Short mmCIF file of C-alpha atoms in Angstrom, two decimals:
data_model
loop_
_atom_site.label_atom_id
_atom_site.label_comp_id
_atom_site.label_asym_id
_atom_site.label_seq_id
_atom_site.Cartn_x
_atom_site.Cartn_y
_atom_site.Cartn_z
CA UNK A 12 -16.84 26.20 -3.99
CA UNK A 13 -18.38 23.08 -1.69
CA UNK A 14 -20.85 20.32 -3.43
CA UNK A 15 -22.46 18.38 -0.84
CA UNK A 16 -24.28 15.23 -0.76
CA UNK A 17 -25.58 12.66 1.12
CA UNK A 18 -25.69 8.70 1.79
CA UNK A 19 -28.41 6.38 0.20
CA UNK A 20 -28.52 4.40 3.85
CA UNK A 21 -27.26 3.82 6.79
CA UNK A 22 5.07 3.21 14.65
CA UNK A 23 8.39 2.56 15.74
CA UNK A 24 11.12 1.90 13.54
CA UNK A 25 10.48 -1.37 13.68
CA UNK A 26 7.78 -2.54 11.33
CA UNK A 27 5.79 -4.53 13.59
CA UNK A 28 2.86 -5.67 11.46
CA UNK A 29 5.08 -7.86 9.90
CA UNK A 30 5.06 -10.13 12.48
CA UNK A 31 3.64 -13.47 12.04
CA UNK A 32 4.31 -16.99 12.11
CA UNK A 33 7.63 -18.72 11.38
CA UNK A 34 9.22 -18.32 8.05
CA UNK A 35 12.46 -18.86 6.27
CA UNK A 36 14.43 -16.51 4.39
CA UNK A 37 13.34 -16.76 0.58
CA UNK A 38 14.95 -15.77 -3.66
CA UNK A 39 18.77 -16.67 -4.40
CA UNK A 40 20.92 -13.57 -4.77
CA UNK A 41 24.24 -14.31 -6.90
CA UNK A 42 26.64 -10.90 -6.35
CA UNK A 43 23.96 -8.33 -5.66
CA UNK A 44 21.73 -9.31 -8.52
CA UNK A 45 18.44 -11.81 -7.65
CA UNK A 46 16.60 -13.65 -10.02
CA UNK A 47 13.68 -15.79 -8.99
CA UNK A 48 13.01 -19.45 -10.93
CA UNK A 49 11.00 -22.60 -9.83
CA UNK A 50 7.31 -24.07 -9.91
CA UNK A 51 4.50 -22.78 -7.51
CA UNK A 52 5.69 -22.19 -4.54
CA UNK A 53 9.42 -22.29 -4.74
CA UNK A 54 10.55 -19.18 -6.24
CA UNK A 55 11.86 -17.58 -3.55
CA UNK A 56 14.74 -15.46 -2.01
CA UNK A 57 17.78 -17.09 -0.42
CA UNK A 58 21.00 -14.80 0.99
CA UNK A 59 23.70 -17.00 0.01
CA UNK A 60 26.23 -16.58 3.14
CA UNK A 61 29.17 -15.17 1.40
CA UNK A 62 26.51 -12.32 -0.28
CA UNK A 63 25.07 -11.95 3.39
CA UNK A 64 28.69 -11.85 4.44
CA UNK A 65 29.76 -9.01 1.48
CA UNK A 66 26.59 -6.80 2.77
CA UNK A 67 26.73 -6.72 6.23
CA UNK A 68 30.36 -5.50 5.80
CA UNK A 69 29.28 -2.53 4.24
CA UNK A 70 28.99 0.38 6.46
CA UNK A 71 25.30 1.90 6.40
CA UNK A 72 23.80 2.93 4.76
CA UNK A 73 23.94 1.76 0.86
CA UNK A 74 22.15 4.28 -1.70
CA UNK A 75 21.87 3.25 -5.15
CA UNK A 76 19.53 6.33 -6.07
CA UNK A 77 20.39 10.15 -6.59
CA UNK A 78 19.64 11.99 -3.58
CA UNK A 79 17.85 15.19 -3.27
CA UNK A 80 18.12 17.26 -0.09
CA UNK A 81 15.05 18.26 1.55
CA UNK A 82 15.34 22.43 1.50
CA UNK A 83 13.32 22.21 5.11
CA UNK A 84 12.66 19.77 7.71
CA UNK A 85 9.69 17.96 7.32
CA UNK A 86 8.40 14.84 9.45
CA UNK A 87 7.60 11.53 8.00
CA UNK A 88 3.74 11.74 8.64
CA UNK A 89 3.70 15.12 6.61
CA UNK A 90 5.33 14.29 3.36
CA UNK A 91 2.26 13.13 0.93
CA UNK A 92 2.99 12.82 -2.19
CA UNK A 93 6.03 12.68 -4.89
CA UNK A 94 4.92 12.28 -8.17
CA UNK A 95 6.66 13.60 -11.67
CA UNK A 96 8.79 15.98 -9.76
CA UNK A 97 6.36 17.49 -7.58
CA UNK A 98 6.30 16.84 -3.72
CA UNK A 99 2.89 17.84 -2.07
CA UNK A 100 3.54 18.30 2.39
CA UNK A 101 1.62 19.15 4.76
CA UNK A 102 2.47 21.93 7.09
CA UNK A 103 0.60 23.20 10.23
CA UNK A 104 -1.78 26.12 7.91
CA UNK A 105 -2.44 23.63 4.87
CA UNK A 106 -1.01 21.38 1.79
CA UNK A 107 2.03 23.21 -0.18
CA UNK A 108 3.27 22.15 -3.22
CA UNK A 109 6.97 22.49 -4.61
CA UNK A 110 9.48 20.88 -6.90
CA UNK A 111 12.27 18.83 -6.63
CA UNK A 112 14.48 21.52 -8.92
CA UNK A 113 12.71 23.88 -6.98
CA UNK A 114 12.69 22.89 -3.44
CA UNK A 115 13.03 26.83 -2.02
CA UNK A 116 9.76 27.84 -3.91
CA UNK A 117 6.93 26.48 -1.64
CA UNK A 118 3.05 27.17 -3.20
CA UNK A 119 0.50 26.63 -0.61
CA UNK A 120 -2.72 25.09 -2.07
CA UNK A 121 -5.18 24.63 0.54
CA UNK A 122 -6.25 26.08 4.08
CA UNK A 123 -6.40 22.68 5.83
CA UNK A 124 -4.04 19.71 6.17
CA UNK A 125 -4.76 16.75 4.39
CA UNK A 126 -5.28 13.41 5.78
CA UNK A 127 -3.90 12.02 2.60
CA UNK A 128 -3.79 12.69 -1.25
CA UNK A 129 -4.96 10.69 -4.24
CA UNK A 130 -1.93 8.90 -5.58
CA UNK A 131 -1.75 11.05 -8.65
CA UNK A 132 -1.42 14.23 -6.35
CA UNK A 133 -4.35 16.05 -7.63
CA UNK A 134 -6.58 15.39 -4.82
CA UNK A 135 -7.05 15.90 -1.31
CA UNK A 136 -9.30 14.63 1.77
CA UNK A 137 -9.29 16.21 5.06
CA UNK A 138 -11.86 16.82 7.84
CA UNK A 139 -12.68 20.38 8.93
CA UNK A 140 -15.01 20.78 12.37
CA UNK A 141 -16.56 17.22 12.21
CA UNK A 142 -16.81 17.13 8.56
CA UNK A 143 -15.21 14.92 5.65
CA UNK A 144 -14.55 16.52 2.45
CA UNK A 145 -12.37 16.28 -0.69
CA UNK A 146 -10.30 19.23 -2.84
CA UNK A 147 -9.24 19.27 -6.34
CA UNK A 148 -5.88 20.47 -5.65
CA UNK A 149 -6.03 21.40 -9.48
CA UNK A 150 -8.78 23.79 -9.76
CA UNK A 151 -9.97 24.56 -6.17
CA UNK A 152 -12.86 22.52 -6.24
CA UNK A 153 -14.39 21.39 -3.09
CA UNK A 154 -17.18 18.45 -2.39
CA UNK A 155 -18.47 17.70 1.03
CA UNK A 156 -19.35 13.90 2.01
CA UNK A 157 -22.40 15.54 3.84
CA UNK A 158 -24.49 13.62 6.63
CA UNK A 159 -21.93 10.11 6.16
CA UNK A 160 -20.91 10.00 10.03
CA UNK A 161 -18.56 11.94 11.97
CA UNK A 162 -16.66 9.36 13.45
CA UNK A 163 -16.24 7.55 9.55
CA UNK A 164 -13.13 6.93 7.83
CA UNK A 165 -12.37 7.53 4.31
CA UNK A 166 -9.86 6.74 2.00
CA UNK A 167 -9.05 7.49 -1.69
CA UNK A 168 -10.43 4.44 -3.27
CA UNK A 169 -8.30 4.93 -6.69
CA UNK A 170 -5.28 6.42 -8.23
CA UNK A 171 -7.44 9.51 -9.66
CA UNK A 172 -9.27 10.48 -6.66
CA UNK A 173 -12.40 9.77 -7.98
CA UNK A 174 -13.89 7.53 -5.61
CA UNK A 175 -13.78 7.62 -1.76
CA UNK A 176 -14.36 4.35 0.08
CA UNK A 177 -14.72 3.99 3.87
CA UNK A 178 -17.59 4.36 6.66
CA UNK A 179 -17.64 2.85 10.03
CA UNK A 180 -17.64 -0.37 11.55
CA UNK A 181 -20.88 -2.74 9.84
CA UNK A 182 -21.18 -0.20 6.64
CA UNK A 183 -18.84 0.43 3.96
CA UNK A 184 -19.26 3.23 1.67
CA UNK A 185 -17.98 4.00 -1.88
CA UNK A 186 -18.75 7.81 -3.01
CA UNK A 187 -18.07 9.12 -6.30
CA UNK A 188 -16.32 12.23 -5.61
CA UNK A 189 -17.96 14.89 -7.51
CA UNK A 190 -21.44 13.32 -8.39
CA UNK A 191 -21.92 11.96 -5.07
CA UNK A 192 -23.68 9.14 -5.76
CA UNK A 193 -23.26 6.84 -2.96
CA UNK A 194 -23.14 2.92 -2.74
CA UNK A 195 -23.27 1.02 0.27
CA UNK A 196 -22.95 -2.29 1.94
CA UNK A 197 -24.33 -3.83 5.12
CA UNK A 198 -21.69 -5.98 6.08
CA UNK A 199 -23.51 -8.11 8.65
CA UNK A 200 -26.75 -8.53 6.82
CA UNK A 201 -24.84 -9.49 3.84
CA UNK A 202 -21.69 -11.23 4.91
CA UNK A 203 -22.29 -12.22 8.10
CA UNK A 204 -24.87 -14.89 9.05
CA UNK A 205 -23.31 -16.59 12.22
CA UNK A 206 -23.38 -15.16 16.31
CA UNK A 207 -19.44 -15.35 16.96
CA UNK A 208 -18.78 -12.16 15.68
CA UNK A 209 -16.84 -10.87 12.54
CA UNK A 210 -14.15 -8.55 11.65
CA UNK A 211 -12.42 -7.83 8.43
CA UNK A 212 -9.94 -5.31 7.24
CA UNK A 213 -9.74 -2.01 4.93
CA UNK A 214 -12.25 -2.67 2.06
CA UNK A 215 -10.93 -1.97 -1.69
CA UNK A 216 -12.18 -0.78 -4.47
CA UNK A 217 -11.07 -2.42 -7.88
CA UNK A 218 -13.12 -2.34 -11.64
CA UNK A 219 -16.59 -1.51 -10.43
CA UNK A 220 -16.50 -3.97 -6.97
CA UNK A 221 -16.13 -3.91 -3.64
CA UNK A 222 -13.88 -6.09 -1.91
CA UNK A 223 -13.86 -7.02 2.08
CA UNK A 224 -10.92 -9.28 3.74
CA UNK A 225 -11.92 -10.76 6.91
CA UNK A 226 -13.54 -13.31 9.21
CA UNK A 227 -17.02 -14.09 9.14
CA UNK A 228 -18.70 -17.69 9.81
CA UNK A 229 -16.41 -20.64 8.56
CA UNK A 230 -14.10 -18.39 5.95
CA UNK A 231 -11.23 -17.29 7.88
CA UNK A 232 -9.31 -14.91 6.11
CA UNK A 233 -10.96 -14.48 3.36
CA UNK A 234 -11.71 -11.75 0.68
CA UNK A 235 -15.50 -11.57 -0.33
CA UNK A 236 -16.41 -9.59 -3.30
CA UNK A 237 -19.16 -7.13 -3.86
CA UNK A 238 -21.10 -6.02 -6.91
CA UNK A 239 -22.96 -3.20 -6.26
CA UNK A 240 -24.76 -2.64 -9.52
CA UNK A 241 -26.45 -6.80 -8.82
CA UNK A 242 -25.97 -6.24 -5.28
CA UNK A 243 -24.45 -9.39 -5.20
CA UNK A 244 -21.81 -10.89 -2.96
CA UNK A 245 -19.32 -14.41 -3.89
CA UNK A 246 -16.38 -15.47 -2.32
CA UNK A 247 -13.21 -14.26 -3.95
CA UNK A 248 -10.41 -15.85 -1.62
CA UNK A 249 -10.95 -18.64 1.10
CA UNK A 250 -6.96 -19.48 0.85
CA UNK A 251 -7.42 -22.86 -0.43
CA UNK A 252 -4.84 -25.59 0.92
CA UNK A 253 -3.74 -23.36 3.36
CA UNK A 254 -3.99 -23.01 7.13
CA UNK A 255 -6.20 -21.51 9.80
CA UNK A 256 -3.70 -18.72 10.90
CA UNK A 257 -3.04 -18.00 7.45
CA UNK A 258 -3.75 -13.55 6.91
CA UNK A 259 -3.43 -11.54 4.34
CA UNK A 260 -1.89 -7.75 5.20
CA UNK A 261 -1.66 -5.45 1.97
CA UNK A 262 -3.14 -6.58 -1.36
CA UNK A 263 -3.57 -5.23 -4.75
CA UNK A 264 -4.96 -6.47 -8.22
CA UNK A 265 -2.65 -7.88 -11.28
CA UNK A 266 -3.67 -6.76 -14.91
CA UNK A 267 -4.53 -9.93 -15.84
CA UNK A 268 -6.44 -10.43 -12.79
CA UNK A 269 -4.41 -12.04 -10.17
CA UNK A 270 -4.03 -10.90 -6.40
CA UNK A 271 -0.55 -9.73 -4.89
CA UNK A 272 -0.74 -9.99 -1.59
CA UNK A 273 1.59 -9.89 1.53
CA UNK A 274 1.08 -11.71 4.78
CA UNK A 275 1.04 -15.02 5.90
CA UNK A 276 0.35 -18.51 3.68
CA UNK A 277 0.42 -22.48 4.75
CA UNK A 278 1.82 -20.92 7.78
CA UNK A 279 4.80 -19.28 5.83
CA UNK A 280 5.12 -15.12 5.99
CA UNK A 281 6.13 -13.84 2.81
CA UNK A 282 4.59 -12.29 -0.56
CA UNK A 283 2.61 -14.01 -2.81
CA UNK A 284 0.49 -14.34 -5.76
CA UNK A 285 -2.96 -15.75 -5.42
CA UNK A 286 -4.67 -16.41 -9.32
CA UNK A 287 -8.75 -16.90 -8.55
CA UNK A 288 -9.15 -19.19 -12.19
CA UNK A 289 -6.54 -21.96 -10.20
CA UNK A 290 -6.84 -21.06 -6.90
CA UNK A 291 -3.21 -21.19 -6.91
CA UNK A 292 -1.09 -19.74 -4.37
CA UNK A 293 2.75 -19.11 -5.50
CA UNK A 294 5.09 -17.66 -3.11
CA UNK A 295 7.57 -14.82 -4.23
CA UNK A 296 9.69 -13.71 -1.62
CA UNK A 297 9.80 -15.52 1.55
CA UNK A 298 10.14 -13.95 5.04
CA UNK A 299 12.96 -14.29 7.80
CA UNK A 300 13.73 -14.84 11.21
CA UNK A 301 14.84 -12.11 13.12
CA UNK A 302 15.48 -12.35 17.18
CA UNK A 303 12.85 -15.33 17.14
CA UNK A 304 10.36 -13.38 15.32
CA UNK A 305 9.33 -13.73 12.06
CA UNK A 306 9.13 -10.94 9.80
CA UNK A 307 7.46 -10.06 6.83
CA UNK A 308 7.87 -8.81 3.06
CA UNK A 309 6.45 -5.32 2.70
CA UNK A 310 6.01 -4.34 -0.67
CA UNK A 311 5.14 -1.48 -3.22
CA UNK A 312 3.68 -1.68 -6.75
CA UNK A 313 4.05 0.38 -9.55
CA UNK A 314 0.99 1.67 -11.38
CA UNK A 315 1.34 -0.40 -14.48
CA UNK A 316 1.16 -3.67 -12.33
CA UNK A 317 4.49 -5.29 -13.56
CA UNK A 318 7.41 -3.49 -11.38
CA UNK A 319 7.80 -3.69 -8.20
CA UNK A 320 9.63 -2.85 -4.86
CA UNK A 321 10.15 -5.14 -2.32
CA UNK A 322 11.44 -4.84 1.45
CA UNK A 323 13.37 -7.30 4.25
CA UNK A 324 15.64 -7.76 6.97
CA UNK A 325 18.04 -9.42 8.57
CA UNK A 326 19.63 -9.40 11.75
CA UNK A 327 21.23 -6.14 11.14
CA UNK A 328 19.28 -4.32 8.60
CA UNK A 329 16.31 -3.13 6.19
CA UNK A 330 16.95 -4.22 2.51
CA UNK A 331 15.04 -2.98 -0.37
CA UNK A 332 14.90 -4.73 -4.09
CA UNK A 333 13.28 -3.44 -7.34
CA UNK A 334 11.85 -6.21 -9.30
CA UNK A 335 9.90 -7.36 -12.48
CA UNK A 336 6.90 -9.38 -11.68
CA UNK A 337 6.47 -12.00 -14.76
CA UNK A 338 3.37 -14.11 -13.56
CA UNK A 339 3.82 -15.80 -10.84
CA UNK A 340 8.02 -15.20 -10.86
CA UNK A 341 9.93 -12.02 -10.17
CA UNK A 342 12.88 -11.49 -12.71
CA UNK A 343 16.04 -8.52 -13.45
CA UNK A 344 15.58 -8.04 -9.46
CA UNK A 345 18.59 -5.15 -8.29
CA UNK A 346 19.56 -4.60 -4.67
CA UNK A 347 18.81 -0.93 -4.65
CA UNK A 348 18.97 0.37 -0.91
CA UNK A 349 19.75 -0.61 2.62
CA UNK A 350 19.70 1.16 6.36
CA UNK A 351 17.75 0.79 9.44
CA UNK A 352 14.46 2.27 7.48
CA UNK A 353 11.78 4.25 9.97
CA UNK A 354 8.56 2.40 7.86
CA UNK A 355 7.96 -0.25 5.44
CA UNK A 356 8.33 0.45 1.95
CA UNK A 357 4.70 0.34 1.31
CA UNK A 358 5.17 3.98 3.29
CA UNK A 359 8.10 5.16 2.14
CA UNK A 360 7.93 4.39 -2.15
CA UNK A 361 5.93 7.10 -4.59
CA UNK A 362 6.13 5.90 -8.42
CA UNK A 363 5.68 7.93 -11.55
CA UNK A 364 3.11 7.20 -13.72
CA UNK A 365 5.21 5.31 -16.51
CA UNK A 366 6.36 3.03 -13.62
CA UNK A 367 9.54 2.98 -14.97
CA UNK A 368 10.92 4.99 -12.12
CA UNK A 369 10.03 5.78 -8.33
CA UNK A 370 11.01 8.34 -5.69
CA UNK A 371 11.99 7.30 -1.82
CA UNK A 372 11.51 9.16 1.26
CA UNK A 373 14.81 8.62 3.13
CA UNK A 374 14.48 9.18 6.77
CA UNK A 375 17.01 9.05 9.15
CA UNK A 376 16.51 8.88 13.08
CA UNK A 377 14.35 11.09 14.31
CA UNK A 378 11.14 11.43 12.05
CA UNK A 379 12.34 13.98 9.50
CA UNK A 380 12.75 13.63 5.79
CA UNK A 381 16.43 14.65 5.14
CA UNK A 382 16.19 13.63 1.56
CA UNK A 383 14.05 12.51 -1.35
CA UNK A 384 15.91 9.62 -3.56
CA UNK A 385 15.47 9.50 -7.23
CA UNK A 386 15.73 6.31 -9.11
CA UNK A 387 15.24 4.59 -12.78
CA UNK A 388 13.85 1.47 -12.98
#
């Protein structure tokens, strides 16, 4: 059954867009445990050298999780979802759906692959001759994003699937699901007032606004923020005190309102926590230097806003940590995985709704998921 609507208006295995400008290694590990103290700005992660020294001896890789063999090859790109138990992949005739104490009892759900899957696994969007649309992977509903324009991308805008945010280059788009009411911003009438040009990232979707990371005019790097119901647009994040080749990569909203973001701040890669009452900037984890690059911290957080996962490297390898976030300071951080990892964690982590625990997609060389890894927070 199709609803249609229309608009009111117009990798490697490296993890290359880590890369940035120099960094130091940042948060003090004692053993294999890390806790993170300090003031703004100074809680950070340090590899003591005898720790460094203890983990580089280890032969790879190191698995703190229970592993759960994959019953059939499946690539990377093709794995969408693990959520309570349930692992949604794409194959070349559709989306199937099995279990983890299951894995031999495949269910296929829908004739068309999905471009991705809401992150509670109950929704779907894929595009079908030119078209957009989005299936309840629950009760075989299907809505069309009729007339929005072929060449658009959309993504699931929230964990439910109810929203769909997107469009093309100038216009972004947010489209409740199965009403279809459509909202829609002009991002050079209402952003933009200068003639050098603009660009700005993958806009988000948080409690009712808009929100647009970019260049435009004097504001380097900044996140604006959109109301649609006033139509009104302020300046969320102009990285105060910081520097012009400051960025921001992946960023998501605290509970009590603050902005975890990773990228790069006063010149310094790492992740960080930006509060918009302050304007304060406090750094987490800082980044490292590896063959006279600087690289990143990917992270992924869970859906209660307090737990986290949080990746780096070294010379020799990929290290994941689970952490608490308290404020602006990560606490009861445990070393939980490393190997040469094919993505960022950001990619690779799926978390259960009580966000007390998480499921991994380990993937060895070559593309495939061998296993799925099960762990308790």
């Amino acid at each position: 059954m199709t609803k249609g609507y229309k608009p009111q208006g117009a990798r490697g295995r490296r993890i290359g867009r880590w890369m940035g400008a120099a960094a130091a290694l940042a948060l003090v590990l004692s053993g294999c445990t890390a806790q993170a103290t300090g003031n703004t700005g100074e809680s950070s992660f340090i590899l003591s050298s005898d720790v460094k020294a203890e983990l580089q001896a280890k032969k790879l890789p190191l698995i703190q999780g229970e592993q759960i063999a994959m019953k059939e090859q499946v690539r990377f790109a093709d794995l969408l979802n693990v959520r309570e138990g349930i692992v949604l992949y794409n194959r070349e005739d559709g989306v199937y759906r099995t279990s983890l104490a299951s894995l031999e009892q495949a269910e296929k759900l829908t004739d068309a692959r999905a471009e991705e899957v809401s992150a509670n696994g109950r929704r779907a969007l894929h595009n079908q001759d030119g078209r957009q649309y989005v299936g309840d992977l629950e009760n075989g509903m299907e809505y069309a994003l009729d007339d929005v324009e072929a060449n658009s991308h959309w993504v699931f805008a929230d964990a439910a699937g109810e929203y769909v945010i997107g469009g093309v280059p100038g216009m972004i788009g947010l489209i409740h699901v199965t009403t279809g009411q459509a909202k829609w911003l002009n991002v050079k009438e209402r952003l933009y007032k200068g003639e050098n040009g603009y660009s700005y990232g993958n806009p988000r979707y948080y409690a009712g606004d808009i929100y647009v990371d970019g260049s435009f005019d004097d504001e380097e790097n900044a996140i604006y923020k959109y109301s649609p119901e006033e139509k009104k647009v302020e300046l969320f994040l102009d990285f105060p005190g910081g520097k012009k080749r400051d960025s921001i990569n992946q960023y998501r909203f605290l509970p009590d309102g603050k902005l975890l973001f990773d990228g790069t701040y006063d010149r310094q890669n790492g992740l960080f926590v930006y509060d918009p009452q302050t304007k304060a900037v406090t750094a987490l984890v800082y980044g490292t230097i590896v063959d006279n690059l600087s690289v990143g911290v990917s992270y992924s957080l869970a859906p209660d806003g307090k737990k986290l996962l949080f990746h780096t490297r070294d010379e020799n390898n990929h290290h994941l940590y689970q952490a608490e976030l308290d404020g602006t300071q990560l606490t009861n951080s445990r070393y939980i995985l490393r190997d040469e990892l094919y993505a960022s964690v950001s990619s690779l982590a799926y978390w259960n709704e009580d966000s007390d625990s998480y499921y991994l997609k380990y993937v060895p060389p070559g593309g495939t998921v061998e296993s799925i890894v099960s762990y308790k927070f």
